[in-house]
Short mmCIF file of C-alpha atoms in Angstrom, two decimals:
data_model
loop_
_atom_site.label_atom_id
_atom_site.label_comp_id
_atom_site.label_asym_id
_atom_site.label_seq_id
_atom_site.Cartn_x
_atom_site.Cartn_y
_atom_site.Cartn_z
CA UNK A 1 -66.75 16.43 -22.55
CA UNK A 2 -66.28 19.85 -21.05
CA UNK A 3 -63.21 20.76 -19.02
CA UNK A 4 -63.51 23.55 -16.49
CA UNK A 5 -60.35 25.15 -15.22
CA UNK A 6 -60.51 26.59 -11.73
CA UNK A 7 -58.96 30.00 -11.19
CA UNK A 8 -57.60 29.68 -7.67
CA UNK A 9 -56.58 33.34 -7.52
CA UNK A 10 -60.23 34.32 -8.02
CA UNK A 11 -61.36 31.88 -5.33
CA UNK A 12 -58.82 33.36 -2.95
CA UNK A 13 -59.24 37.06 -3.75
CA UNK A 14 -63.02 37.16 -4.14
CA UNK A 15 -64.11 34.73 -1.45
CA UNK A 16 -61.49 33.30 0.91
CA UNK A 17 -59.69 36.59 1.54
CA UNK A 18 -62.99 38.38 2.13
CA UNK A 19 -64.03 35.79 4.73
CA UNK A 20 -60.60 35.64 6.44
CA UNK A 21 -59.26 39.18 5.97
CA UNK A 22 -57.73 39.64 9.43
CA UNK A 23 -56.00 36.26 9.34
CA UNK A 24 -54.67 36.82 5.83
CA UNK A 25 -53.42 40.34 6.52
CA UNK A 26 -51.50 38.97 9.49
CA UNK A 27 -49.43 36.94 7.00
CA UNK A 28 -47.89 40.20 5.76
CA UNK A 29 -47.82 41.87 9.17
CA UNK A 30 -50.78 44.19 8.59
CA UNK A 31 -54.05 44.82 10.37
CA UNK A 32 -57.51 45.53 9.04
CA UNK A 33 -57.77 49.21 8.04
CA UNK A 34 -59.54 51.26 10.74
CA UNK A 35 -61.74 52.96 8.14
CA UNK A 36 -63.12 49.59 7.07
CA UNK A 37 -61.57 49.93 3.63
CA UNK A 38 -60.50 46.98 1.56
CA UNK A 39 -56.79 46.21 1.17
CA UNK A 40 -55.37 46.87 -2.30
CA UNK A 41 -54.58 44.29 -4.95
CA UNK A 42 -50.83 44.31 -4.26
CA UNK A 43 -51.46 43.41 -0.61
CA UNK A 44 -53.91 40.66 -1.60
CA UNK A 45 -51.32 39.30 -4.03
CA UNK A 46 -48.66 39.17 -1.30
CA UNK A 47 -51.13 37.46 1.03
CA UNK A 48 -51.99 34.92 -1.67
CA UNK A 49 -48.32 34.14 -2.30
CA UNK A 50 -47.77 33.56 1.42
CA UNK A 51 -50.96 31.50 1.66
CA UNK A 52 -49.64 29.22 -1.10
CA UNK A 53 -46.27 28.97 0.68
CA UNK A 54 -47.99 28.07 3.96
CA UNK A 55 -50.08 25.33 2.30
CA UNK A 56 -48.09 24.23 -0.78
CA UNK A 57 -49.74 20.82 -1.13
CA UNK A 58 -53.25 21.69 -0.01
CA UNK A 59 -54.01 25.31 -0.91
CA UNK A 60 -56.07 24.28 -3.94
CA UNK A 61 -58.13 21.89 -1.82
CA UNK A 62 -58.62 24.52 0.88
CA UNK A 63 -59.87 27.08 -1.63
CA UNK A 64 -62.09 24.59 -3.46
CA UNK A 65 -63.74 23.35 -0.27
CA UNK A 66 -64.20 26.91 0.99
CA UNK A 67 -65.88 27.80 -2.30
CA UNK A 68 -68.20 24.79 -2.15
CA UNK A 69 -69.16 25.48 1.46
CA UNK A 70 -69.85 29.12 0.58
CA UNK A 71 -72.04 28.13 -2.35
CA UNK A 72 -73.95 25.47 -0.44
CA UNK A 73 -74.61 27.69 2.57
CA UNK A 74 -75.24 30.95 0.73
CA UNK A 75 -78.97 30.91 0.11
CA UNK A 76 -81.93 29.25 1.75
CA UNK A 77 -82.93 26.20 -0.23
CA UNK A 78 -85.76 23.74 -0.26
CA UNK A 79 -84.94 20.16 0.67
CA UNK A 80 -85.11 19.24 -3.03
CA UNK A 81 -82.74 22.04 -4.06
CA UNK A 82 -80.27 21.11 -1.34
CA UNK A 83 -80.39 17.47 -2.49
CA UNK A 84 -79.72 18.49 -6.07
CA UNK A 85 -76.77 20.68 -5.03
CA UNK A 86 -75.38 17.88 -2.88
CA UNK A 87 -75.61 15.39 -5.76
CA UNK A 88 -73.91 17.88 -8.08
CA UNK A 89 -70.90 18.23 -5.76
CA UNK A 90 -70.90 14.55 -4.82
CA UNK A 91 -70.53 13.58 -8.49
CA UNK A 92 -67.59 15.95 -8.85
CA UNK A 93 -65.68 14.22 -6.06
#
């Protein structure tokens, strides 16, 4: 039996933050940089800490579901591939 440990920081920093940058920067009172640059790691860390404080009981679920939705909607799939992906995630639940 294989145990996979989920790194929630990676889910947040690499996916959730990228998709919700404006909303997450607002947690620390900042706005999206005008030059389109990416906020630094220290700012992302502060945002993550405040995200966990805002959703102490559900932040892991939020990040996991966001990751699954991102994966399932990322690439065009055949009906068969989509069915296989669905079954894979269904079995995990």
